[in-house]
Amino acid sequence: MPIFNKGDHAVVLNTYQMYLKAGVSKLVAHLHHSIENNYVLGVKMVRGAYIHSEPDRDLLHDTKADTDAEYDQAVRLLVGSNGASLADENGAGATWSADLMLATHNTHSAREALRLYRERFLTRGIGPAAHGAGLRSLAFAQLKGMADELSFKLTEEIESMSAEASGTALEAEPDVARRLPGIGVYKYSIWGTFQECLLYMLRRAEENKDAAARSRTTALAIVREMGRRVLPFTRS
C-alpha cells in the first residue's frame, strides 16, 4: 500500500475480517501505519467467511452479536469520525485518509453506514477533516444474485442523496480533496467458463451457507415489489 496508494485513491485494498476479536485494533494499527507512511488506506470490510476452517477459535468472537458490534464499531470509526485524529505513541494526533468498501449483505450495517454518511456530510455539512484526510470514498458491495433488494435500496437512497447534495457548497468545492466522498453500490460477479469458475462457485457456496437465513427477507422483498408493480394496473 505505501507504494501503490500514494494518489488520491487507494489502488490496493486490504480485507479486514470483523469476526476476529482483533478486527478493530488491527484496523487502527493500519491507520497509524498509513499516517506514518503517508498513503491512503484501502479497506475492504467483511464479517468473515472462514469460520469453519479457522485453526484458532480463540481468536474469533464468541457470538454473532459480538461480530456485528465489531463490524459496526469499525464503520463508525471510518465513516462517523472521518479522519479524526488518532493519538500516536507520543500522545500527538494525526489524521488519516481511507477508501472504504463494505462487502456485506447485512442490511443493518449497510443502512447504518449510509445514515452516518448522510448525517456527517449532508445534514451537518461537514467535509473532510483536513486537506487530503478522512473518508475518500464509500462503496457497498454484494454478490450478484444475493441481497439484490439491499443493493437496489442503497442505490435508490444514494440517488436521493445525490439530488439533495446538488448545488451545495461541498459539491461546488473546487478542491477535489474537500468535496463529498464518492459513494456507490457494486455487484460482484465472476467471468469465465463453467470449468474455470466451478471451484470458485463451490467456495462461495461454502462461505454463504447462512444465505438460507436471508431467503425469507429476500422473498418478502420480491413479493412487495411484485405488488408495487401489479397493483396500479389492477386498480385501473
mmCIF file of C-alpha atoms in Angstrom:
data_model
loop_
_atom_site.group_PDB
_atom_site.id
_atom_site.type_symbol
_atom_site.label_atom_id
_atom_site.label_comp_id
_atom_site.label_asym_id
_atom_site.label_seq_id
_atom_site.Cartn_x
_atom_site.Cartn_y
_atom_site.Cartn_z
ATOM 1 C CA MET A 1 0.000 0.000 0.000
ATOM 2 C CA PRO A 2 2.747 2.552 0.741
ATOM 3 C CA ILE A 3 3.867 2.076 -2.878
ATOM 4 C CA PHE A 4 0.563 1.969 -4.775
ATOM 5 C CA ASN A 5 -1.799 4.069 -2.636
ATOM 6 C CA LYS A 6 0.026 7.368 -2.907
ATOM 7 C CA GLY A 7 -2.520 9.118 -5.138
ATOM 8 C CA ASP A 8 -5.991 10.475 -4.456
ATOM 9 C CA HIS A 9 -7.477 6.988 -4.067
ATOM 10 C CA ALA A 10 -6.415 3.556 -2.899
ATOM 11 C CA VAL A 11 -5.428 1.110 -5.629
ATOM 12 C CA VAL A 12 -4.824 -1.805 -3.248
ATOM 13 C CA LEU A 13 -7.365 -2.754 -0.566
ATOM 14 C CA ASN A 14 -6.745 -4.958 2.452
ATOM 15 C CA THR A 15 -9.503 -7.259 3.745
ATOM 16 C CA TYR A 16 -10.467 -6.866 7.399
ATOM 17 C CA GLN A 17 -12.425 -9.759 8.917
ATOM 18 C CA MET A 18 -14.503 -8.500 11.788
ATOM 19 C CA TYR A 19 -15.317 -11.893 13.265
ATOM 20 C CA LEU A 20 -11.788 -11.675 14.654
ATOM 21 C CA LYS A 21 -11.552 -10.156 18.126
ATOM 22 C CA ALA A 22 -8.625 -8.039 16.954
ATOM 23 C CA GLY A 23 -10.533 -6.648 13.963
ATOM 24 C CA VAL A 24 -10.835 -3.017 15.063
ATOM 25 C CA SER A 25 -7.433 -2.892 16.761
ATOM 26 C CA LYS A 26 -5.801 -4.193 13.570
ATOM 27 C CA LEU A 27 -7.629 -1.544 11.555
ATOM 28 C CA VAL A 28 -6.468 1.198 13.926
ATOM 29 C CA ALA A 29 -2.881 -0.087 13.728
ATOM 30 C CA HIS A 30 -3.022 0.078 9.934
ATOM 31 C CA LEU A 31 -4.476 3.596 10.078
ATOM 32 C CA HIS A 32 -1.458 4.610 12.162
ATOM 33 C CA HIS A 33 0.830 2.959 9.606
ATOM 34 C CA SER A 34 -0.859 4.858 6.770
ATOM 35 C CA ILE A 35 -0.373 8.129 8.645
ATOM 36 C CA GLU A 36 3.297 7.422 9.298
ATOM 37 C CA ASN A 37 3.932 6.431 5.677
ATOM 38 C CA ASN A 38 1.639 8.988 4.032
ATOM 39 C CA TYR A 39 -0.687 6.814 1.961
ATOM 40 C CA VAL A 40 -4.422 6.225 1.522
ATOM 41 C CA LEU A 41 -5.525 3.112 3.398
ATOM 42 C CA GLY A 42 -7.671 0.795 1.281
ATOM 43 C CA VAL A 43 -10.215 -1.065 3.418
ATOM 44 C CA LYS A 44 -12.479 -3.921 2.342
ATOM 45 C CA MET A 45 -14.509 -4.838 5.401
ATOM 46 C CA VAL A 46 -16.223 -8.218 5.794
ATOM 47 C CA ARG A 47 -17.560 -10.154 8.735
ATOM 48 C CA GLY A 48 -15.550 -13.236 7.760
ATOM 49 C CA ALA A 49 -16.133 -16.318 5.669
ATOM 50 C CA TYR A 50 -13.735 -18.908 7.074
ATOM 51 C CA ILE A 51 -15.229 -19.541 10.494
ATOM 52 C CA HIS A 52 -15.392 -23.303 9.881
ATOM 53 C CA SER A 53 -11.717 -23.549 8.950
ATOM 54 C CA GLU A 54 -10.070 -21.113 11.380
ATOM 55 C CA PRO A 55 -7.296 -23.016 13.207
ATOM 56 C CA ASP A 56 -7.543 -20.983 16.424
ATOM 57 C CA ARG A 57 -11.126 -20.489 17.573
ATOM 58 C CA ASP A 58 -9.985 -18.335 20.488
ATOM 59 C CA LEU A 59 -9.238 -15.555 18.012
ATOM 60 C CA LEU A 60 -12.892 -15.395 16.960
ATOM 61 C CA HIS A 61 -15.740 -13.591 18.645
ATOM 62 C CA ASP A 62 -17.871 -15.854 20.800
ATOM 63 C CA THR A 63 -21.193 -14.789 19.276
ATOM 64 C CA LYS A 64 -22.527 -13.311 16.054
ATOM 65 C CA ALA A 65 -23.745 -10.325 18.074
ATOM 66 C CA ASP A 66 -20.143 -9.626 19.083
ATOM 67 C CA THR A 67 -19.075 -9.821 15.434
ATOM 68 C CA ASP A 68 -21.863 -7.439 14.439
ATOM 69 C CA ALA A 69 -20.783 -4.994 17.149
ATOM 70 C CA GLU A 70 -17.145 -5.159 15.983
ATOM 71 C CA TYR A 71 -18.180 -4.504 12.385
ATOM 72 C CA ASP A 72 -20.397 -1.564 13.278
ATOM 73 C CA GLN A 73 -17.701 -0.091 15.533
ATOM 74 C CA ALA A 74 -15.287 -0.092 12.598
ATOM 75 C CA VAL A 75 -17.928 1.553 10.398
ATOM 76 C CA ARG A 76 -18.413 4.313 12.971
ATOM 77 C CA LEU A 77 -14.655 4.816 13.156
ATOM 78 C CA LEU A 78 -14.216 5.249 9.408
ATOM 79 C CA VAL A 79 -17.475 6.926 8.389
ATOM 80 C CA GLY A 80 -18.534 8.687 11.559
ATOM 81 C CA SER A 81 -15.218 10.191 12.638
ATOM 82 C CA ASN A 82 -13.988 10.863 9.078
ATOM 83 C CA GLY A 83 -10.305 11.403 9.618
ATOM 84 C CA ALA A 84 -10.477 12.352 13.276
ATOM 85 C CA SER A 85 -7.071 12.411 14.910
ATOM 86 C CA LEU A 86 -5.651 9.160 16.226
ATOM 87 C CA ALA A 87 -3.276 9.634 19.126
ATOM 88 C CA ASP A 88 0.184 8.231 18.435
ATOM 89 C CA GLU A 89 2.578 6.734 20.984
ATOM 90 C CA ASN A 90 3.664 10.244 21.988
ATOM 91 C CA GLY A 91 0.097 11.411 22.512
ATOM 92 C CA ALA A 92 0.131 13.618 19.423
ATOM 93 C CA GLY A 93 -2.746 13.453 16.955
ATOM 94 C CA ALA A 94 -2.679 12.902 13.211
ATOM 95 C CA THR A 95 -5.388 12.500 10.597
ATOM 96 C CA TRP A 96 -5.817 9.502 8.337
ATOM 97 C CA SER A 97 -7.154 9.027 4.809
ATOM 98 C CA ALA A 98 -9.029 5.933 3.595
ATOM 99 C CA ASP A 99 -11.172 4.404 0.863
ATOM 100 C CA LEU A 100 -13.779 2.029 2.304
ATOM 101 C CA MET A 101 -15.636 -0.881 0.724
ATOM 102 C CA LEU A 102 -18.316 -2.525 2.858
ATOM 103 C CA ALA A 103 -18.651 -6.024 1.420
ATOM 104 C CA THR A 104 -21.721 -7.095 3.332
ATOM 105 C CA HIS A 105 -25.214 -8.498 2.885
ATOM 106 C CA ASN A 106 -26.191 -7.247 6.340
ATOM 107 C CA THR A 107 -28.960 -4.687 5.988
ATOM 108 C CA HIS A 108 -28.420 -3.057 9.375
ATOM 109 C CA SER A 109 -24.702 -2.409 8.863
ATOM 110 C CA ALA A 110 -25.174 -1.056 5.347
ATOM 111 C CA ARG A 111 -28.049 1.232 6.312
ATOM 112 C CA GLU A 112 -26.167 2.463 9.387
ATOM 113 C CA ALA A 113 -23.129 3.350 7.273
ATOM 114 C CA LEU A 114 -25.367 5.251 4.872
ATOM 115 C CA ARG A 115 -27.034 7.049 7.783
ATOM 116 C CA LEU A 116 -23.656 8.120 9.164
ATOM 117 C CA TYR A 117 -22.588 9.319 5.726
ATOM 118 C CA ARG A 118 -25.767 11.369 5.315
ATOM 119 C CA GLU A 119 -25.567 12.784 8.836
ATOM 120 C CA ARG A 120 -21.954 13.867 8.570
ATOM 121 C CA PHE A 121 -21.701 15.108 5.009
ATOM 122 C CA LEU A 122 -25.222 16.312 4.220
ATOM 123 C CA THR A 123 -27.168 17.046 7.408
ATOM 124 C CA ARG A 124 -24.220 18.592 9.241
ATOM 125 C CA GLY A 125 -22.420 19.722 6.089
ATOM 126 C CA ILE A 126 -19.003 18.594 7.294
ATOM 127 C CA GLY A 127 -16.397 17.998 4.618
ATOM 128 C CA PRO A 128 -13.115 16.115 5.004
ATOM 129 C CA ALA A 129 -11.371 16.804 8.297
ATOM 130 C CA ALA A 130 -8.313 18.282 6.619
ATOM 131 C CA HIS A 131 -6.794 18.564 3.166
ATOM 132 C CA GLY A 132 -6.492 15.044 1.816
ATOM 133 C CA ALA A 133 -7.727 13.483 5.062
ATOM 134 C CA GLY A 134 -10.722 11.439 6.078
ATOM 135 C CA LEU A 135 -13.034 9.164 4.146
ATOM 136 C CA ARG A 136 -12.261 9.469 0.445
ATOM 137 C CA SER A 137 -14.921 7.069 -0.824
ATOM 138 C CA LEU A 138 -17.558 4.653 0.450
ATOM 139 C CA ALA A 139 -18.589 1.624 -1.617
ATOM 140 C CA PHE A 140 -21.154 -1.064 -0.866
ATOM 141 C CA ALA A 141 -20.669 -4.481 -2.483
ATOM 142 C CA GLN A 142 -22.813 -7.605 -2.647
ATOM 143 C CA LEU A 143 -22.508 -10.825 -4.620
ATOM 144 C CA LYS A 144 -24.502 -10.870 -7.843
ATOM 145 C CA GLY A 145 -27.786 -12.658 -7.266
ATOM 146 C CA MET A 146 -27.659 -12.202 -3.495
ATOM 147 C CA ALA A 147 -29.143 -9.408 -1.358
ATOM 148 C CA ASP A 148 -30.336 -7.668 -4.519
ATOM 149 C CA GLU A 149 -33.098 -5.934 -2.566
ATOM 150 C CA LEU A 150 -30.418 -4.336 -0.372
ATOM 151 C CA SER A 151 -28.360 -3.259 -3.388
ATOM 152 C CA PHE A 152 -31.387 -1.657 -5.042
ATOM 153 C CA LYS A 153 -32.448 0.126 -1.860
ATOM 154 C CA LEU A 154 -28.960 1.503 -1.284
ATOM 155 C CA THR A 155 -28.811 2.697 -4.889
ATOM 156 C CA GLU A 156 -32.178 4.425 -4.510
ATOM 157 C CA GLU A 157 -31.114 6.203 -1.325
ATOM 158 C CA ILE A 158 -27.758 7.248 -2.777
ATOM 159 C CA GLU A 159 -29.509 8.745 -5.803
ATOM 160 C CA SER A 160 -31.768 10.642 -3.414
ATOM 161 C CA MET A 161 -28.746 11.944 -1.509
ATOM 162 C CA SER A 162 -27.076 12.997 -4.754
ATOM 163 C CA ALA A 163 -30.114 15.088 -5.607
ATOM 164 C CA GLU A 164 -30.084 16.515 -2.088
ATOM 165 C CA ALA A 165 -26.411 17.479 -2.386
ATOM 166 C CA SER A 166 -26.853 19.042 -5.819
ATOM 167 C CA GLY A 167 -25.813 22.662 -5.754
ATOM 168 C CA THR A 168 -24.439 22.581 -2.214
ATOM 169 C CA ALA A 169 -21.190 24.258 -1.262
ATOM 170 C CA LEU A 170 -19.459 20.908 -0.804
ATOM 171 C CA GLU A 171 -20.376 19.747 -4.301
ATOM 172 C CA ALA A 172 -19.176 23.036 -5.780
ATOM 173 C CA GLU A 173 -15.920 22.945 -3.812
ATOM 174 C CA PRO A 174 -13.104 23.436 -6.385
ATOM 175 C CA ASP A 175 -10.647 21.455 -4.266
ATOM 176 C CA VAL A 176 -11.396 17.795 -5.073
ATOM 177 C CA ALA A 177 -9.887 16.696 -1.752
ATOM 178 C CA ARG A 178 -12.563 18.649 0.121
ATOM 179 C CA ARG A 179 -15.637 17.532 -1.822
ATOM 180 C CA LEU A 180 -18.130 14.942 -0.692
ATOM 181 C CA PRO A 181 -16.560 11.462 -0.590
ATOM 182 C CA GLY A 182 -17.533 9.300 -3.549
ATOM 183 C CA ILE A 183 -20.231 6.716 -2.873
ATOM 184 C CA GLY A 184 -21.634 3.818 -4.880
ATOM 185 C CA VAL A 185 -23.023 0.276 -4.980
ATOM 186 C CA TYR A 186 -21.358 -2.644 -6.748
ATOM 187 C CA LYS A 187 -22.407 -6.195 -7.589
ATOM 188 C CA TYR A 188 -19.595 -8.735 -7.531
ATOM 189 C CA SER A 189 -19.633 -11.277 -10.355
ATOM 190 C CA ILE A 190 -17.275 -13.785 -11.951
ATOM 191 C CA TRP A 191 -16.429 -14.359 -15.587
ATOM 192 C CA GLY A 192 -15.220 -17.479 -17.342
ATOM 193 C CA THR A 193 -16.216 -20.930 -18.495
ATOM 194 C CA PHE A 194 -18.105 -23.259 -16.182
ATOM 195 C CA GLN A 195 -14.972 -25.340 -15.636
ATOM 196 C CA GLU A 196 -12.916 -22.250 -14.810
ATOM 197 C CA CYS A 197 -15.469 -20.925 -12.337
ATOM 198 C CA LEU A 198 -16.664 -24.157 -10.711
ATOM 199 C CA LEU A 199 -14.203 -24.296 -7.817
ATOM 200 C CA TYR A 200 -14.709 -20.616 -7.137
ATOM 201 C CA MET A 201 -18.501 -21.024 -7.050
ATOM 202 C CA LEU A 202 -18.221 -24.007 -4.712
ATOM 203 C CA ARG A 203 -16.088 -21.927 -2.388
ATOM 204 C CA ARG A 204 -18.630 -19.106 -2.424
ATOM 205 C CA ALA A 205 -21.435 -21.587 -1.717
ATOM 206 C CA GLU A 206 -19.486 -22.860 1.299
ATOM 207 C CA GLU A 207 -18.861 -19.326 2.539
ATOM 208 C CA ASN A 208 -22.512 -18.351 2.227
ATOM 209 C CA LYS A 209 -24.209 -21.263 3.958
ATOM 210 C CA ASP A 210 -26.133 -18.739 6.015
ATOM 211 C CA ALA A 211 -27.813 -17.417 2.868
ATOM 212 C CA ALA A 212 -30.858 -19.540 3.672
ATOM 213 C CA ALA A 213 -31.410 -17.414 6.746
ATOM 214 C CA ARG A 214 -31.786 -14.376 4.491
ATOM 215 C CA SER A 215 -34.070 -16.079 1.967
ATOM 216 C CA ARG A 216 -37.230 -15.083 3.868
ATOM 217 C CA THR A 217 -36.249 -11.415 3.787
ATOM 218 C CA THR A 218 -35.454 -11.628 0.083
ATOM 219 C CA ALA A 219 -38.723 -13.441 -0.664
ATOM 220 C CA LEU A 220 -40.743 -10.803 1.190
ATOM 221 C CA ALA A 221 -38.944 -8.050 -0.705
ATOM 222 C CA ILE A 222 -39.783 -9.743 -4.019
ATOM 223 C CA VAL A 223 -43.457 -10.080 -3.050
ATOM 224 C CA ARG A 224 -43.630 -6.403 -2.062
ATOM 225 C CA GLU A 225 -42.018 -5.361 -5.331
ATOM 226 C CA MET A 226 -44.406 -7.525 -7.356
ATOM 227 C CA GLY A 227 -47.311 -5.957 -5.507
ATOM 228 C CA ARG A 228 -45.965 -2.476 -6.163
ATOM 229 C CA ARG A 229 -45.759 -3.186 -9.893
ATOM 230 C CA VAL A 230 -49.037 -5.087 -10.291
ATOM 231 C CA LEU A 231 -51.471 -3.229 -8.018
ATOM 232 C CA PRO A 232 -51.583 0.017 -10.060
ATOM 233 C CA PHE A 233 -52.809 -1.998 -13.065
ATOM 234 C CA THR A 234 -55.401 -3.963 -11.097
ATOM 235 C CA ARG A 235 -56.878 -0.746 -9.722
ATOM 236 C CA SER A 236 -57.304 0.895 -13.116
#
